[in-house]
Short mmCIF file of C-alpha atoms and ligand atoms in Angstrom, two decimals:
data_model
loop_
_atom_site.label_atom_id
_atom_site.label_comp_id
_atom_site.label_asym_id
_atom_site.label_seq_id
_atom_site.Cartn_x
_atom_site.Cartn_y
_atom_site.Cartn_z
CA UNK A 1 -4.45 -2.98 -16.07
CA UNK A 2 -4.18 0.36 -17.78
CA UNK A 3 -0.79 1.84 -18.50
CA UNK A 4 0.11 4.95 -16.57
CA UNK A 5 -0.86 7.91 -18.70
CA UNK A 6 1.38 10.50 -17.01
CA UNK A 7 4.91 10.85 -15.96
CA UNK A 8 6.37 12.03 -12.70
CA UNK A 9 6.89 15.68 -13.57
CA UNK A 10 10.42 15.56 -12.30
CA UNK A 11 11.23 12.18 -13.69
CA UNK A 12 14.90 12.86 -14.17
CA UNK A 13 16.92 9.69 -14.43
CA UNK A 14 17.93 8.26 -11.02
CA UNK A 15 15.86 10.48 -8.81
CA UNK A 16 16.83 8.00 -6.10
CA UNK A 17 20.43 9.32 -5.96
CA UNK A 18 21.83 8.14 -2.60
CA UNK A 19 18.36 7.51 -1.15
CA UNK A 20 17.50 3.84 -0.56
CA UNK A 21 13.83 4.13 0.37
CA UNK A 22 10.82 5.52 -1.57
CA UNK A 23 7.52 6.02 0.25
CA UNK A 24 4.57 6.08 -2.13
CA UNK A 25 1.53 7.93 -0.93
CA UNK A 26 -1.55 7.41 -3.10
CA UNK A 27 -3.91 10.34 -2.93
CA UNK A 28 -7.46 11.19 -3.88
CA UNK A 29 -8.82 14.39 -2.23
CA UNK A 30 -6.23 14.58 0.52
CA UNK A 31 -5.66 18.33 0.42
CA UNK A 32 -6.04 18.62 4.27
CA UNK A 33 -3.70 15.77 4.96
CA UNK A 34 -0.81 15.74 2.35
CA UNK A 35 1.48 18.44 3.69
CA UNK A 36 0.91 17.31 7.23
CA UNK A 37 1.84 13.71 6.44
CA UNK A 38 4.96 14.48 4.30
CA UNK A 39 6.24 16.86 6.97
CA UNK A 40 5.77 14.25 9.63
CA UNK A 41 7.24 11.54 7.58
CA UNK A 42 10.39 13.44 7.03
CA UNK A 43 10.65 14.46 10.70
CA UNK A 44 10.90 10.86 11.69
CA UNK A 45 12.53 9.51 8.49
CA UNK A 46 14.67 12.31 7.03
CA UNK A 47 16.42 10.07 4.45
CA UNK A 48 13.41 8.65 2.63
CA UNK A 49 12.06 10.00 -0.67
CA UNK A 50 8.27 10.40 -1.28
CA UNK A 51 6.27 9.77 -4.41
CA UNK A 52 2.78 11.19 -4.28
CA UNK A 53 0.55 9.26 -6.70
CA UNK A 54 -2.39 11.54 -7.27
CA UNK A 55 -5.50 10.67 -9.38
CA UNK A 56 -6.15 14.18 -10.50
CA UNK A 57 -7.97 15.01 -7.25
CA UNK A 58 -10.59 17.68 -7.81
CA UNK A 59 -9.72 19.30 -4.40
CA UNK A 60 -6.22 20.45 -5.46
CA UNK A 61 -4.18 17.78 -3.81
CA UNK A 62 -2.01 17.43 -6.96
CA UNK A 63 -1.11 21.20 -6.86
CA UNK A 64 -0.12 20.86 -3.15
CA UNK A 65 2.07 17.93 -4.11
CA UNK A 66 3.74 20.06 -6.86
CA UNK A 67 4.37 22.75 -4.33
CA UNK A 68 5.92 20.27 -1.77
CA UNK A 69 8.04 18.83 -4.64
CA UNK A 70 9.32 22.26 -5.73
CA UNK A 71 10.41 23.00 -2.22
CA UNK A 72 12.02 19.68 -1.39
CA UNK A 73 14.10 17.47 -3.66
CA UNK A 74 13.03 14.39 -1.63
CA UNK A 75 9.44 14.78 -2.90
CA UNK A 76 8.22 13.63 -6.29
CA UNK A 77 4.79 13.61 -7.90
CA UNK A 78 3.04 11.28 -10.29
CA UNK A 79 0.07 12.82 -11.83
CA UNK A 80 -2.53 10.38 -13.01
CA UNK A 81 -5.34 11.22 -15.36
CA UNK A 82 -8.15 10.27 -13.08
CA UNK A 83 -9.49 8.08 -10.34
CA UNK A 84 -8.51 4.58 -11.28
CA UNK A 85 -8.21 3.06 -7.84
CA UNK A 86 -5.57 2.37 -5.25
CA UNK A 87 -4.14 -0.57 -7.03
CA UNK A 88 -3.55 1.20 -10.35
CA UNK A 89 -1.99 4.20 -8.60
CA UNK A 90 0.44 1.91 -6.73
CA UNK A 91 1.38 -0.06 -9.81
CA UNK A 92 2.31 3.16 -11.55
CA UNK A 93 4.28 4.27 -8.59
CA UNK A 94 6.09 0.89 -8.17
CA UNK A 95 7.22 1.08 -11.82
CA UNK A 96 8.47 4.62 -11.28
CA UNK A 97 10.25 3.72 -8.16
CA UNK A 98 11.89 0.61 -9.68
CA UNK A 99 12.98 2.68 -12.75
CA UNK A 100 14.51 5.17 -10.49
CA UNK A 101 16.57 2.55 -8.66
CA UNK A 102 15.15 2.64 -5.07
CA UNK A 103 16.12 -0.43 -3.00
CA UNK A 104 13.03 -0.39 -0.91
CA UNK A 105 9.50 0.78 -1.75
CA UNK A 106 7.00 1.52 0.97
CA UNK A 107 3.19 1.90 0.81
CA UNK A 108 1.64 4.45 3.10
CA UNK A 109 -1.73 6.17 3.33
CA UNK A 110 -1.99 9.95 3.20
CA UNK A 111 -4.45 10.36 6.08
CA UNK A 112 -2.27 9.69 9.08
CA UNK A 113 -3.69 6.27 9.72
CA UNK A 114 -0.25 4.94 9.12
CA UNK A 115 2.13 6.52 11.62
CA UNK A 116 5.37 7.61 10.03
CA UNK A 117 6.85 7.00 13.56
CA UNK A 118 6.29 3.18 12.92
CA UNK A 119 8.19 3.22 9.58
CA UNK A 120 11.74 2.73 11.16
CA UNK A 121 10.42 -0.51 12.76
CA UNK A 122 9.08 -1.73 9.28
CA UNK A 123 12.30 -1.00 7.64
CA UNK A 124 14.33 -2.59 10.44
CA UNK A 125 12.33 -5.80 10.05
CA UNK A 126 13.38 -6.07 6.48
CA UNK A 127 16.97 -6.46 7.56
CA UNK A 128 16.66 -7.89 11.11
CA UNK A 129 14.21 -10.61 10.12
CA UNK A 130 15.60 -10.99 6.63
CA UNK A 131 12.15 -10.36 5.22
CA UNK A 132 11.28 -9.75 1.52
CA UNK A 133 8.03 -7.98 2.44
CA UNK A 134 7.02 -6.35 5.75
CA UNK A 135 3.36 -5.84 6.55
CA UNK A 136 2.31 -3.34 9.12
CA UNK A 137 -0.33 -5.36 10.93
CA UNK A 138 -3.23 -4.28 13.06
CA UNK A 139 -4.27 -7.82 13.93
CA UNK A 140 -1.10 -9.36 15.40
CA UNK A 141 -0.16 -9.12 19.07
CA UNK A 142 0.87 -5.54 19.87
CA UNK A 143 -1.16 -4.09 16.94
CA UNK A 144 -4.20 -1.93 17.35
CA UNK A 145 -6.72 0.45 15.85
CA UNK A 146 -7.63 3.85 17.28
CA UNK A 147 -10.90 5.74 16.69
CA UNK A 148 -12.00 3.27 14.05
CA UNK A 149 -15.84 2.83 13.86
CA UNK A 150 -16.94 -0.59 15.02
CA UNK A 151 -18.31 -1.17 11.57
CA UNK A 152 -14.88 -0.74 9.95
CA UNK A 153 -13.24 -3.01 12.49
CA UNK A 154 -15.74 -5.71 11.87
CA UNK A 155 -15.28 -5.31 8.13
CA UNK A 156 -11.43 -5.58 8.41
CA UNK A 157 -11.54 -8.43 10.88
CA UNK A 158 -14.19 -10.21 8.82
CA UNK A 159 -12.38 -9.55 5.50
CA UNK A 160 -9.16 -10.89 6.84
CA UNK A 161 -10.93 -14.00 8.28
CA UNK A 162 -12.53 -14.51 4.85
CA UNK A 163 -9.18 -14.12 3.14
CA UNK A 164 -7.59 -16.69 5.49
CA UNK A 165 -10.37 -19.17 4.94
CA UNK A 166 -10.91 -18.64 1.18
CA UNK A 167 -7.22 -18.36 0.17
CA UNK A 168 -5.65 -20.32 3.08
CA UNK A 169 -3.14 -17.64 3.78
CA UNK A 170 -1.83 -17.52 7.28
CA UNK A 171 -1.37 -13.68 7.48
CA UNK A 172 -3.41 -11.81 10.13
CA UNK A 173 -3.67 -8.51 8.08
CA UNK A 174 -3.53 -9.06 4.47
CA UNK A 175 -5.65 -6.03 3.63
CA UNK A 176 -3.51 -3.29 5.34
CA UNK A 177 -1.73 -0.76 3.30
CA UNK A 178 1.44 0.11 5.35
CA UNK A 179 4.10 -2.16 3.85
CA UNK A 180 7.78 -2.22 2.89
CA UNK A 181 8.88 -4.16 -0.22
CA UNK A 182 12.42 -4.96 -1.23
CA UNK A 183 12.85 -4.08 -4.88
CA UNK A 184 13.57 -7.74 -5.72
CA UNK A 185 10.21 -8.70 -4.17
CA UNK A 186 8.34 -6.32 -6.48
CA UNK A 187 10.30 -7.43 -9.41
CA UNK A 188 9.34 -11.08 -8.59
CA UNK A 189 5.59 -10.50 -8.22
CA UNK A 190 4.71 -10.41 -11.85
CA UNK A 191 3.15 -6.83 -11.57
CA UNK A 192 2.33 -6.82 -15.31
CA UNK A 193 -0.79 -8.98 -14.90
CA UNK A 194 -2.25 -7.51 -11.70
CA UNK A 195 -5.91 -6.64 -12.30
CA UNK A 196 -7.02 -5.72 -8.78
CA UNK A 197 -8.07 -2.08 -8.87
CA UNK A 198 -9.33 -1.31 -5.32
CA UNK A 199 -8.20 -2.23 -1.81
CA UNK A 200 -8.05 -5.93 -2.69
CA UNK A 201 -4.84 -5.01 -4.45
CA UNK A 202 -3.29 -5.46 -1.01
CA UNK A 203 -4.49 -8.97 -0.68
CA UNK A 204 -3.37 -9.67 -4.28
CA UNK A 205 0.24 -8.44 -3.47
CA UNK A 206 0.47 -10.46 -0.29
CA UNK A 207 -0.84 -13.56 -1.98
CA UNK A 208 1.66 -13.28 -4.87
CA UNK A 209 4.48 -12.74 -2.36
CA UNK A 210 3.51 -15.92 -0.37
CA UNK A 211 3.10 -18.02 -3.56
CA UNK A 212 6.43 -16.86 -4.93
CA UNK A 213 8.09 -18.09 -1.66
CA UNK A 214 9.07 -14.68 -0.43
CA UNK A 215 9.48 -14.17 3.33
CA UNK A 216 6.50 -12.10 4.47
CA UNK A 217 6.70 -10.74 8.01
CA UNK A 218 4.04 -8.96 10.03
CA UNK A 219 5.02 -6.13 12.36
CA UNK A 220 2.51 -4.66 14.79
CA UNK A 221 1.27 -1.11 14.07
CA UNK A 222 -1.26 1.27 15.59
CA UNK A 223 -3.72 2.37 12.94
CA UNK A 224 -5.27 5.69 13.71
CA UNK A 225 -8.43 6.72 11.90
CA UNK A 226 -8.16 9.90 9.83
CA UNK A 227 -9.01 13.29 11.47
CA UNK A 228 -9.49 15.21 8.17
CA UNK A 229 -11.12 14.33 4.80
CA UNK A 230 -13.22 11.34 4.08
CA UNK A 231 -12.64 7.63 3.51
CA UNK A 232 -12.73 6.37 -0.14
CA UNK A 233 -13.96 2.98 0.90
CA UNK A 234 -17.10 1.97 -0.91
CA UNK A 235 -19.46 -0.89 -1.56
CA UNK A 236 -17.88 -1.69 -4.94
CA UNK A 237 -14.40 -1.92 -3.29
CA UNK A 238 -15.76 -4.49 -0.78
CA UNK A 239 -17.53 -6.39 -3.61
CA UNK A 240 -14.38 -6.54 -5.77
CA UNK A 241 -12.39 -7.82 -2.73
CA UNK A 242 -14.94 -10.50 -2.03
CA UNK A 243 -15.25 -11.86 -5.52
CA UNK A 244 -11.57 -11.79 -6.33
CA UNK A 245 -10.68 -13.58 -3.01
CA UNK A 246 -13.29 -16.18 -3.77
CA UNK A 247 -11.91 -16.74 -7.29
CA UNK A 248 -8.29 -16.90 -6.00
CA UNK A 249 -9.46 -19.43 -3.40
CA UNK A 250 -11.07 -21.66 -6.05
CA UNK A 251 -8.06 -21.29 -8.31
CA UNK A 252 -5.68 -22.30 -5.60
CA UNK A 253 -7.71 -25.30 -4.58
CA UNK A 254 -8.04 -26.45 -8.15
CA UNK A 255 -4.37 -25.87 -8.73
CA UNK A 256 -3.55 -28.00 -5.73
CA UNK A 257 -5.84 -30.80 -6.92
CA UNK A 258 -4.35 -30.90 -10.36
CA UNK A 259 -0.83 -30.33 -9.06
CA UNK A 260 -0.49 -27.02 -10.83
CA UNK A 261 -0.75 -24.77 -7.77
CA UNK A 262 2.30 -23.06 -6.51
CA UNK A 263 1.13 -23.65 -2.93
N1 GDP B 1 -4.43 7.71 -6.15
C1 GDP B 1 -5.51 7.13 -5.51
N2 GDP B 1 -5.43 7.13 -4.11
C2 GDP B 1 -6.60 6.54 -3.55
C3 GDP B 1 -7.69 6.05 -4.16
N3 GDP B 1 -8.56 5.54 -3.34
C4 GDP B 1 -8.00 5.78 -2.06
N4 GDP B 1 -6.77 6.36 -2.25
C5 GDP B 1 -5.80 6.76 -1.21
O1 GDP B 1 -5.53 5.56 -0.44
C6 GDP B 1 -5.34 5.88 0.96
C7 GDP B 1 -6.34 5.09 1.76
O2 GDP B 1 -7.71 5.49 1.51
P1 GDP B 1 -8.75 5.78 2.65
O3 GDP B 1 -9.93 6.48 1.97
O4 GDP B 1 -8.11 6.50 3.75
O5 GDP B 1 -9.23 4.31 3.00
P2 GDP B 1 -9.64 3.77 4.37
O6 GDP B 1 -8.43 4.13 5.38
O7 GDP B 1 -9.76 2.29 4.20
O8 GDP B 1 -10.83 4.44 4.91
C8 GDP B 1 -5.54 7.38 1.04
O9 GDP B 1 -4.28 7.96 1.02
C9 GDP B 1 -6.35 7.70 -0.21
O10 GDP B 1 -6.30 9.09 -0.61
C10 GDP B 1 -7.68 6.15 -5.70
O11 GDP B 1 -8.54 5.70 -6.43
N5 GDP B 1 -6.57 6.65 -6.27
MG1 MG B 2 -7.73 5.98 5.69
#
């Protein structure tokens, strides 16, 4: 994993202040979406802070983030030097959020697919179900997808089925990216040796949490396909997810056979 090369430009000590919850929004070319999603997030969750983790988007998303941060003390920006993938952006964001003292750190996409209106239910599940990690889940009862092309639905369902079979994890939606972590959970995951760069980062985090014995709870969400901008999903992202899941599956099985697996 590469170290973050940039600092949050307003990284005063304890940006958290009285705020408990930090929502990290990773961005790459989300200029049409960023202001919309931050406004909507704060309409429904006025007390949360936001960290935009931008990979030096050529479309000016980083400047929009700076403008939002200048106007609202709840908004912070992490400028990264270039496109290094979702996983790397989140790892840098997690580190920043932990350093600043937030109690809960949330992952959420910039494109409106993760509805800020659903966040209170995710946060409530942390307390009510005594969870260490809450996953917004499209594939549990009550979850759904709206306007997703059939090809993406097949990829997501197929990917999750493969993850269940290869890794033996019981989760229905291990690839989703709308999640709430307690800080103790993030501290216990061993983030220092995470290598997943693309979307399989999400599987990696879920697998680590389950293996460490953390309580992982799935809460149904409605996932709405973006209206603006384009998806960053690519063949190489799918390929990385496939090969890493396969390797993890083998490692876990060999670990079990030799008694070295954690379960
Ligand atoms: N910082 C950063 N954000 C990314 C990267 N790839 C994707 N994202 C963000 O991750 C979120 C999900 O990406 P998206 O393209 O919507 O994926 P999809 O929903 O699976 O089609 C969005 O907020 C993207 O801007 C990346 O390499 N770096
Ligand atoms: Mg999306």
